[in-house]
Amino acid sequence: MKINKIYFSMISLLFFLFGSSNLFAESNSGGRQIEAIIELMVALTILVVAVVLWLALVYSEKNDLEGSTLLQPLKNMIHNLTKSTPVSEESKILLDHDYDGIRELDNKIPPWFSFIFAGTILFAIAYMINYHVIGSGNVQEEEYAAEVREAALQKKMLSASGALIDEETVTFVDDPASLSEGKNIFTKNCAACHGKKGEGLVGPNLTDDYWIHGNRINDLFKTVKYGVVAKGMPTWGKQLSPTQIQEVTSYILTLHGTNPPNAKAPQGKLYEYKKPGAKTEKAGSEQEEVKKNI
Ligand code: HEC
């Protein structure tokens, strides 16, 4: 009885360790490192407990050959799991027939085996009901669809935050809010060199058909983001967000042909003017491209 209590308290200790480590992990969501350290400590504790247990068993076997004290509960447990017949009683279960000197024992099916066998059947029933009858579990296809939905949502969030806009993907925006924000950015950061109305001062005129680096929104975005430092055009990629650069370059494109007073003489090459398309739904056009590629 006493010995049983010792085993019981050891097992409870293990459960307690596992339980407390989980509690700690939850209150520290985000602290992945702490979680890992605790798991390591728990594993080490289990190892130490196992070694101590093993030493106790070896010691007791040496000093008590029958193992009637410390080993008895373990022996009982193993016997209950296997229901094996001791070698001394094997003659009782020996079958009559004889295959060229090979004889057979009529052993009972060990309970551990029956448990697992019955367990797999129960699991299969529960699985079938869960996934195919009630349908509360996600089958592979649904899991895939859920992941795709999640990725689409993430993409939507990213593009809403402007993180997906770069010189390749940028599109002209023409909603009044974006354009007035673009105007603010221009007045604050650009007018000093390009003139209040984009007529050009130190920097070139941004209202005519002559451009040094191209007249598509992608070209403007690239020039603004990276700058042309050697020629006196600063790099704006660090100060302005992609969305802000999109807004200010869109605003610049709306200045086309405004003929402001004191316009600076043309610089660069003559570019054919194309009215910038108001393509704000980028996701749609991208999807069509993907379809075409398939
Ligand atoms: C310190 C002065 C200065 C400031 C401030 C400045 N620019 Fe410029 N910018 C220039 C110069 C100089 C050039 C010409 C670069 C070259 O010759 O390659 C230029 C070129 C450009 C071009 C390309 C023009 C072309 O013909 O291809 C764009 C677009 C432009 N700037 C936009 C902006 C925007 C938007 C801002 C504000 C966010 C800004 N610039 C602020 C000096 C400036």
Short mmCIF file of C-alpha atoms and ligand atoms in Angstrom, two decimals:
data_model
loop_
_atom_site.label_atom_id
_atom_site.label_comp_id
_atom_site.label_asym_id
_atom_site.label_seq_id
_atom_site.Cartn_x
_atom_site.Cartn_y
_atom_site.Cartn_z
CA MET A 1 0.00 0.00 0.00
CA LYS A 2 2.72 2.39 1.01
CA ILE A 3 4.62 1.65 -2.16
CA ASN A 4 1.54 2.26 -4.26
CA LYS A 5 1.30 5.68 -2.68
CA ILE A 6 4.88 6.47 -3.65
CA TYR A 7 4.17 5.58 -7.28
CA PHE A 8 0.96 7.56 -7.17
CA SER A 9 2.66 10.67 -5.86
CA MET A 10 5.41 10.39 -8.45
CA ILE A 11 2.89 10.22 -11.27
CA SER A 12 0.96 13.15 -9.77
CA LEU A 13 4.19 15.10 -9.61
CA LEU A 14 4.75 14.51 -13.33
CA PHE A 15 1.21 15.67 -14.16
CA PHE A 16 1.68 18.71 -11.97
CA LEU A 17 4.92 19.60 -13.76
CA PHE A 18 3.24 19.32 -17.16
CA GLY A 19 0.23 21.27 -15.99
CA SER A 20 2.19 24.10 -14.45
CA SER A 21 4.43 24.44 -17.50
CA ASN A 22 1.34 24.89 -19.69
CA LEU A 23 -0.12 27.50 -17.34
CA PHE A 24 3.12 29.41 -17.42
CA ALA A 25 3.22 29.24 -21.21
CA GLU A 26 -0.26 30.71 -21.53
CA SER A 27 0.40 33.67 -19.28
CA ASN A 28 3.49 34.34 -21.37
CA SER A 29 2.02 34.28 -24.83
CA GLY A 30 4.70 35.52 -27.14
CA GLY A 31 7.52 34.42 -24.85
CA ARG A 32 8.50 31.50 -27.05
CA GLN A 33 11.96 31.32 -25.56
CA ILE A 34 10.67 31.02 -22.01
CA GLU A 35 8.33 28.28 -23.17
CA ALA A 36 11.23 26.36 -24.68
CA ILE A 37 13.31 26.70 -21.51
CA ILE A 38 10.43 25.45 -19.37
CA GLU A 39 9.88 22.48 -21.66
CA LEU A 40 13.55 21.65 -21.37
CA MET A 41 13.37 21.89 -17.57
CA VAL A 42 10.32 19.64 -17.47
CA ALA A 43 12.05 17.09 -19.68
CA LEU A 44 15.13 17.17 -17.44
CA THR A 45 12.99 16.72 -14.32
CA ILE A 46 11.26 13.71 -15.86
CA LEU A 47 14.64 12.27 -16.75
CA VAL A 48 15.93 12.73 -13.19
CA VAL A 49 12.77 11.18 -11.71
CA ALA A 50 13.08 8.23 -14.10
CA VAL A 51 16.74 7.68 -13.18
CA VAL A 52 15.94 7.83 -9.44
CA LEU A 53 13.10 5.36 -9.96
CA TRP A 54 15.33 3.04 -11.91
CA LEU A 55 18.06 3.19 -9.25
CA ALA A 56 15.47 2.40 -6.58
CA LEU A 57 14.31 -0.62 -8.57
CA VAL A 58 17.82 -1.92 -9.13
CA TYR A 59 18.62 -1.43 -5.46
CA SER A 60 15.48 -3.16 -4.26
CA GLU A 61 16.00 -6.10 -6.63
CA LYS A 62 19.49 -6.59 -5.26
CA ASN A 63 18.36 -6.53 -1.66
CA ASP A 64 15.09 -8.30 -2.05
CA LEU A 65 15.27 -11.04 -4.66
CA GLU A 66 11.55 -11.69 -4.73
CA GLY A 67 10.89 -8.02 -5.42
CA SER A 68 7.91 -8.37 -3.13
CA THR A 69 8.04 -4.84 -1.78
CA LEU A 70 9.09 -2.20 -4.27
CA LEU A 71 8.63 -4.23 -7.42
CA GLN A 72 5.28 -5.82 -6.62
CA PRO A 73 3.01 -3.03 -7.88
CA LEU A 74 4.96 -2.87 -11.14
CA LYS A 75 4.85 -6.62 -11.49
CA ASN A 76 1.10 -6.60 -10.91
CA MET A 77 0.63 -3.92 -13.49
CA ILE A 78 2.68 -5.76 -16.10
CA HIS A 79 0.84 -8.97 -15.34
CA ASN A 80 -2.51 -7.24 -15.75
CA LEU A 81 -1.41 -5.90 -19.11
CA THR A 82 -0.03 -9.16 -20.50
CA LYS A 83 -1.91 -11.90 -18.61
CA SER A 84 1.03 -14.09 -19.57
CA THR A 85 1.35 -17.56 -18.09
CA PRO A 86 4.47 -18.09 -15.98
CA VAL A 87 6.99 -20.51 -17.50
CA SER A 88 6.41 -22.95 -14.64
CA GLU A 89 2.74 -23.30 -15.63
CA GLU A 90 3.20 -23.48 -19.39
CA SER A 91 2.46 -27.23 -19.49
CA LYS A 92 -1.18 -26.38 -18.66
CA ILE A 93 -1.70 -24.42 -21.85
CA LEU A 94 0.37 -26.58 -24.20
CA LEU A 95 -1.73 -27.71 -27.21
CA ASP A 96 -1.87 -31.37 -28.19
CA HIS A 97 -0.60 -31.23 -31.73
CA ASP A 98 3.03 -31.44 -32.66
CA TYR A 99 4.50 -30.06 -35.92
CA ASP A 100 7.79 -31.84 -36.40
CA GLY A 101 8.65 -31.22 -32.79
CA ILE A 102 7.31 -27.65 -32.72
CA ARG A 103 4.55 -27.26 -30.16
CA GLU A 104 2.17 -24.41 -29.53
CA LEU A 105 1.00 -22.61 -26.38
CA ASP A 106 -2.61 -21.51 -26.10
CA ASN A 107 -1.74 -18.08 -24.69
CA LYS A 108 -4.46 -15.54 -23.93
CA ILE A 109 -4.56 -12.50 -26.13
CA PRO A 110 -2.72 -9.92 -24.00
CA PRO A 111 -5.03 -7.14 -22.77
CA TRP A 112 -2.71 -4.37 -24.03
CA PHE A 113 -3.20 -5.74 -27.54
CA SER A 114 -6.97 -5.96 -27.18
CA PHE A 115 -7.09 -2.41 -25.83
CA ILE A 116 -5.22 -1.03 -28.82
CA PHE A 117 -7.33 -3.11 -31.22
CA ALA A 118 -10.60 -1.93 -29.67
CA GLY A 119 -9.15 1.58 -29.46
CA THR A 120 -8.51 1.75 -33.22
CA ILE A 121 -12.09 0.66 -33.91
CA LEU A 122 -13.48 3.29 -31.53
CA PHE A 123 -11.18 5.91 -33.05
CA ALA A 124 -12.35 5.01 -36.56
CA ILE A 125 -16.00 5.37 -35.53
CA ALA A 126 -15.37 8.71 -33.82
CA TYR A 127 -13.34 9.90 -36.82
CA MET A 128 -16.03 8.92 -39.31
CA ILE A 129 -18.78 10.59 -37.30
CA ASN A 130 -16.72 13.75 -36.79
CA TYR A 131 -15.48 14.22 -40.35
CA HIS A 132 -18.10 12.58 -42.53
CA VAL A 133 -21.41 12.51 -40.62
CA ILE A 134 -21.52 15.69 -38.52
CA GLY A 135 -18.82 17.31 -40.64
CA SER A 136 -17.48 19.38 -37.75
CA GLY A 137 -13.89 18.41 -38.56
CA ASN A 138 -12.19 19.87 -41.63
CA VAL A 139 -11.37 17.38 -44.36
CA GLN A 140 -8.29 18.13 -46.47
CA GLU A 141 -10.12 20.16 -49.10
CA GLU A 142 -11.79 22.37 -46.50
CA GLU A 143 -8.50 22.85 -44.70
CA TYR A 144 -6.97 23.99 -47.99
CA ALA A 145 -9.87 26.34 -48.69
CA ALA A 146 -9.57 27.79 -45.18
CA GLU A 147 -5.86 28.43 -45.70
CA VAL A 148 -6.51 30.12 -49.05
CA ARG A 149 -9.18 32.31 -47.42
CA GLU A 150 -6.76 33.27 -44.68
CA ALA A 151 -4.02 34.11 -47.18
CA ALA A 152 -6.44 36.24 -49.21
CA LEU A 153 -7.39 38.11 -46.05
CA GLN A 154 -3.74 38.65 -45.19
CA LYS A 155 -3.08 39.94 -48.69
CA LYS A 156 -6.02 42.31 -48.41
CA MET A 157 -4.65 43.63 -45.12
CA LEU A 158 -1.16 44.03 -46.58
CA SER A 159 -2.39 45.87 -49.64
CA ALA A 160 -4.61 48.07 -47.46
CA SER A 161 -1.54 49.01 -45.44
CA GLY A 162 0.33 49.81 -48.67
CA ALA A 163 3.10 47.31 -47.98
CA LEU A 164 2.53 45.61 -51.36
CA ILE A 165 2.93 48.81 -53.39
CA ASP A 166 6.25 49.20 -55.19
CA GLU A 167 7.48 50.55 -58.53
CA GLU A 168 6.21 47.42 -60.29
CA THR A 169 2.73 47.26 -58.80
CA VAL A 170 1.89 50.91 -58.18
CA THR A 171 -1.28 52.18 -59.83
CA PHE A 172 -2.68 55.66 -60.37
CA VAL A 173 -5.23 56.62 -57.70
CA ASP A 174 -7.80 59.29 -58.45
CA ASP A 175 -10.01 59.44 -55.39
CA PRO A 176 -10.16 63.01 -54.00
CA ALA A 177 -8.88 62.00 -50.54
CA SER A 178 -5.71 60.40 -51.92
CA LEU A 179 -5.09 63.28 -54.33
CA SER A 180 -5.50 65.94 -51.64
CA GLU A 181 -3.15 63.96 -49.40
CA GLY A 182 -0.76 63.82 -52.38
CA LYS A 183 -1.00 67.59 -52.74
CA ASN A 184 -0.17 68.06 -49.03
CA ILE A 185 2.88 65.83 -49.36
CA PHE A 186 3.97 67.73 -52.48
CA THR A 187 3.60 71.14 -50.87
CA LYS A 188 5.47 70.05 -47.78
CA ASN A 189 8.36 68.11 -49.34
CA CYS A 190 8.66 68.81 -53.05
CA ALA A 191 7.51 72.35 -53.80
CA ALA A 192 10.81 73.82 -52.61
CA CYS A 193 12.58 72.30 -55.62
CA HIS A 194 9.76 71.64 -58.11
CA GLY A 195 7.73 74.82 -57.52
CA LYS A 196 4.37 75.20 -55.77
CA LYS A 197 2.51 74.24 -58.92
CA GLY A 198 5.10 71.80 -60.23
CA GLU A 199 6.43 74.42 -62.66
CA GLY A 200 10.03 73.55 -61.78
CA LEU A 201 12.80 75.38 -59.90
CA VAL A 202 15.93 73.46 -59.01
CA GLY A 203 14.10 70.32 -60.06
CA PRO A 204 12.46 69.90 -63.45
CA ASN A 205 9.00 71.02 -64.53
CA LEU A 206 6.54 68.25 -63.69
CA THR A 207 3.59 69.57 -65.74
CA ASP A 208 4.92 69.28 -69.29
CA ASP A 209 5.48 66.36 -71.66
CA TYR A 210 9.24 66.24 -71.16
CA TRP A 211 10.61 63.75 -68.67
CA ILE A 212 14.15 62.65 -67.76
CA HIS A 213 13.11 59.34 -66.21
CA GLY A 214 9.83 58.47 -67.94
CA ASN A 215 6.20 59.53 -67.49
CA ARG A 216 4.44 56.36 -66.32
CA ILE A 217 3.37 56.26 -62.66
CA ASN A 218 5.85 53.40 -62.22
CA ASP A 219 8.70 55.63 -63.47
CA LEU A 220 7.71 58.50 -61.18
CA PHE A 221 7.36 56.15 -58.23
CA LYS A 222 10.83 54.75 -58.85
CA THR A 223 12.44 58.21 -59.15
CA VAL A 224 10.77 59.43 -55.96
CA LYS A 225 11.46 56.24 -53.98
CA TYR A 226 15.16 55.91 -54.85
CA GLY A 227 15.90 59.53 -55.85
CA VAL A 228 18.62 60.67 -58.26
CA VAL A 229 21.01 61.70 -55.56
CA ALA A 230 23.87 62.66 -57.92
CA LYS A 231 21.54 65.16 -59.69
CA GLY A 232 20.06 66.65 -56.52
CA MET A 233 16.80 64.66 -56.28
CA PRO A 234 16.67 63.19 -52.75
CA THR A 235 15.68 59.60 -51.88
CA TRP A 236 12.19 59.53 -50.36
CA GLY A 237 11.76 55.79 -49.79
CA LYS A 238 12.64 56.08 -46.11
CA GLN A 239 10.59 59.19 -45.27
CA LEU A 240 7.44 58.47 -47.24
CA SER A 241 5.46 55.25 -47.09
CA PRO A 242 4.67 53.41 -50.34
CA THR A 243 1.08 54.68 -50.08
CA GLN A 244 2.30 58.27 -49.67
CA ILE A 245 4.58 57.97 -52.71
CA GLN A 246 1.62 56.55 -54.64
CA GLU A 247 -0.47 59.55 -53.59
CA VAL A 248 2.15 62.20 -54.40
CA THR A 249 3.04 60.69 -57.79
CA SER A 250 -0.65 60.38 -58.67
CA TYR A 251 -1.07 64.02 -57.73
CA ILE A 252 1.87 64.98 -59.98
CA LEU A 253 0.22 63.18 -62.90
CA THR A 254 -2.91 65.30 -62.43
CA LEU A 255 -0.77 68.44 -62.97
CA HIS A 256 -0.20 67.50 -66.61
CA GLY A 257 -0.90 70.32 -69.02
CA THR A 258 -1.76 72.88 -66.32
CA ASN A 259 0.73 75.35 -67.85
CA PRO A 260 1.65 77.11 -64.58
CA PRO A 261 3.30 80.56 -64.79
CA ASN A 262 7.13 80.75 -64.74
CA ALA A 263 7.37 77.22 -66.08
CA LYS A 264 10.90 75.91 -66.31
CA ALA A 265 12.20 75.02 -69.76
CA PRO A 266 11.68 71.37 -70.75
CA GLN A 267 14.29 68.84 -69.64
CA GLY A 268 14.65 65.29 -70.86
CA LYS A 269 12.83 63.58 -73.72
CA LEU A 270 9.37 64.19 -75.13
CA TYR A 271 6.97 61.47 -73.98
CA GLU A 272 3.60 60.71 -75.49
CA TYR A 273 0.97 61.62 -72.91
CA LYS A 274 -1.35 58.84 -71.86
CA LYS A 275 -4.18 59.63 -69.52
CA PRO A 276 -3.40 57.63 -66.41
CA GLY A 277 -5.96 54.85 -65.99
CA ALA A 278 -7.96 54.88 -62.78
CA LYS A 279 -7.17 51.29 -61.94
CA THR A 280 -7.70 51.09 -58.21
CA GLU A 281 -8.73 47.45 -58.04
CA LYS A 282 -5.34 45.99 -58.52
CA ALA A 283 -6.21 42.58 -57.09
CA GLY A 284 -8.68 41.86 -59.91
CA SER A 285 -6.26 42.59 -62.72
CA GLU A 286 -3.54 40.57 -61.01
CA GLN A 287 -5.80 37.59 -60.73
CA GLU A 288 -6.59 37.78 -64.44
CA GLU A 289 -2.88 37.80 -65.23
CA VAL A 290 -2.37 34.70 -63.11
CA LYS A 291 -5.22 32.99 -64.93
CA LYS A 292 -3.68 33.85 -68.29
CA ASN A 293 -0.35 32.39 -67.18
CA ILE A 294 -1.99 29.12 -66.22
C1 HEC B 1 16.35 69.18 -53.19
C2 HEC B 1 15.52 69.38 -54.33
C3 HEC B 1 14.45 68.41 -54.65
C4 HEC B 1 13.43 68.01 -53.82
C5 HEC B 1 13.15 68.43 -52.38
C6 HEC B 1 12.62 67.12 -54.62
N1 HEC B 1 13.13 66.97 -55.86
FE1 HEC B 1 12.37 65.83 -57.37
N2 HEC B 1 13.96 66.29 -58.52
C7 HEC B 1 14.97 67.16 -58.18
C8 HEC B 1 15.95 67.21 -59.24
C9 HEC B 1 17.21 68.03 -59.27
C10 HEC B 1 15.47 66.31 -60.24
C11 HEC B 1 16.14 65.98 -61.56
C12 HEC B 1 16.95 64.68 -61.41
C13 HEC B 1 17.75 64.32 -62.67
O1 HEC B 1 18.22 65.24 -63.33
O2 HEC B 1 17.86 63.11 -62.90
C14 HEC B 1 14.23 65.75 -59.74
C15 HEC B 1 13.44 64.87 -60.43
C16 HEC B 1 12.21 64.44 -60.03
C17 HEC B 1 11.32 63.63 -60.83
C18 HEC B 1 11.63 63.07 -62.19
C19 HEC B 1 11.36 64.11 -63.23
C20 HEC B 1 11.72 63.66 -64.65
O3 HEC B 1 11.80 64.54 -65.50
O4 HEC B 1 11.86 62.45 -64.86
C21 HEC B 1 10.18 63.44 -60.10
C22 HEC B 1 8.96 62.65 -60.52
C23 HEC B 1 10.37 64.14 -58.86
N3 HEC B 1 11.60 64.72 -58.83
C24 HEC B 1 9.43 64.15 -57.84
C25 HEC B 1 9.68 64.70 -56.60
C26 HEC B 1 8.79 64.54 -55.48
C27 HEC B 1 7.46 63.80 -55.49
C28 HEC B 1 9.37 65.19 -54.44
C29 HEC B 1 8.84 65.33 -53.03
C30 HEC B 1 8.49 64.14 -52.34
C31 HEC B 1 10.62 65.74 -54.92
N4 HEC B 1 10.78 65.41 -56.22
C32 HEC B 1 11.46 66.53 -54.13
C33 HEC B 1 15.09 67.89 -57.01
C34 HEC B 1 14.27 67.74 -55.92
#
